[in-house]
Amino acid sequence: MYPDDVAVGKNMEDKAQIKELNEVKNDDLILDIGPKTINKIKDIIEISKTVLWNGPAGYFENPNFASGSYEIAKKIAEKNKNNSIYSVVGGG
């Protein structure tokens, strides 16, 4: 699976700009996945019985690039609460 969109910045402390893959410039740093990609991953998690997640989706140390990791974790936790998924999370 490839991302549909990404969050980019010019440096690690920048604010996130959402771009389609074909809009990413040479001086952009891809630092997170975008909202379309987040929803795509959440849809996959929704129908999954097992998730093995190794590492964050973006540069989560900067809150501007933490959405992907946060939303994925939230979806996994939601499915764990109702015992509908087996998950192993590591990395980072």
Short mmCIF file of C-alpha atoms in Angstrom, two decimals:
data_model
loop_
_atom_site.label_atom_id
_atom_site.label_comp_id
_atom_site.label_asym_id
_atom_site.label_seq_id
_atom_site.Cartn_x
_atom_site.Cartn_y
_atom_site.Cartn_z
CA MET A 1 0.00 0.00 0.00
CA TYR A 2 1.26 3.45 -0.90
CA PRO A 3 0.08 6.66 0.74
CA ASP A 4 -2.45 8.75 -1.17
CA ASP A 5 -1.32 11.91 0.55
CA VAL A 6 1.41 13.00 2.94
CA ALA A 7 2.25 15.77 5.39
CA VAL A 8 5.40 17.61 4.42
CA GLY A 9 7.57 20.36 5.82
CA LYS A 10 10.78 22.10 4.83
CA ASN A 11 12.41 21.06 8.13
CA MET A 12 11.63 18.97 11.21
CA GLU A 13 10.17 21.95 13.14
CA ASP A 14 7.93 23.15 10.31
CA LYS A 15 4.13 23.09 10.18
CA ALA A 16 2.50 20.32 8.18
CA GLN A 17 1.35 20.91 4.63
CA ILE A 18 -0.81 18.17 3.11
CA LYS A 19 0.15 17.17 -0.43
CA GLU A 20 -0.67 14.46 -2.92
CA LEU A 21 2.39 12.38 -3.79
CA ASN A 22 2.77 14.02 -7.21
CA GLU A 23 2.86 17.48 -5.54
CA VAL A 24 5.87 16.73 -3.30
CA LYS A 25 8.85 18.93 -4.21
CA ASN A 26 12.53 18.01 -3.99
CA ASP A 27 13.00 20.21 -0.92
CA ASP A 28 9.96 18.81 0.95
CA LEU A 29 10.50 16.38 3.80
CA ILE A 30 7.73 13.78 4.05
CA LEU A 31 7.13 13.68 7.80
CA ASP A 32 3.72 12.02 8.16
CA ILE A 33 0.88 10.45 6.26
CA GLY A 34 -2.05 12.59 5.19
CA PRO A 35 -5.75 12.35 6.09
CA LYS A 36 -6.75 10.26 3.05
CA THR A 37 -4.05 7.73 3.90
CA ILE A 38 -5.00 7.75 7.58
CA ASN A 39 -8.59 6.88 6.63
CA LYS A 40 -7.39 4.15 4.27
CA ILE A 41 -5.32 2.55 7.06
CA LYS A 42 -8.18 2.87 9.56
CA ASP A 43 -10.47 1.09 7.07
CA ILE A 44 -7.93 -1.74 6.81
CA ILE A 45 -7.67 -1.99 10.61
CA GLU A 46 -11.46 -2.05 10.86
CA ILE A 47 -11.68 -5.31 8.88
CA SER A 48 -8.52 -6.87 10.36
CA LYS A 49 -8.37 -9.50 13.09
CA THR A 50 -4.63 -9.02 13.75
CA VAL A 51 -2.38 -5.97 13.51
CA LEU A 52 1.40 -5.95 13.80
CA TRP A 53 2.53 -2.31 13.88
CA ASN A 54 6.24 -1.55 13.95
CA GLY A 55 7.07 2.11 14.34
CA PRO A 56 5.27 5.41 14.00
CA ALA A 57 3.66 6.68 10.81
CA GLY A 58 5.49 10.00 10.99
CA TYR A 59 7.80 12.27 12.93
CA PHE A 60 5.53 12.16 15.98
CA GLU A 61 8.00 14.07 18.17
CA ASN A 62 6.63 17.20 16.47
CA PRO A 63 2.87 17.39 17.14
CA ASN A 64 2.41 18.83 13.65
CA PHE A 65 3.40 15.44 12.23
CA ALA A 66 1.83 13.11 14.82
CA SER A 67 -1.67 12.73 13.36
CA GLY A 68 -0.97 9.52 11.48
CA SER A 69 0.52 7.72 14.47
CA TYR A 70 -2.12 9.06 16.85
CA GLU A 71 -5.07 8.08 14.64
CA ILE A 72 -3.72 4.59 13.96
CA ALA A 73 -3.11 4.00 17.68
CA LYS A 74 -6.57 5.30 18.52
CA LYS A 75 -8.20 2.92 16.02
CA ILE A 76 -6.23 -0.09 17.31
CA ALA A 77 -7.13 0.82 20.92
CA GLU A 78 -10.80 1.11 19.98
CA LYS A 79 -10.78 -2.38 18.46
CA ASN A 80 -8.86 -3.75 21.48
CA LYS A 81 -11.50 -2.35 23.85
CA ASN A 82 -14.18 -4.49 22.29
CA ASN A 83 -11.83 -7.50 21.94
CA SER A 84 -12.20 -7.62 18.15
CA ILE A 85 -8.50 -7.51 17.30
CA TYR A 86 -5.17 -8.98 18.39
CA SER A 87 -2.48 -6.33 18.18
CA VAL A 88 1.25 -6.11 18.71
CA VAL A 89 2.75 -2.62 18.64
CA GLY A 90 6.47 -1.83 18.81
CA GLY A 91 9.21 0.33 17.42
CA GLY A 92 9.46 4.05 17.49
#
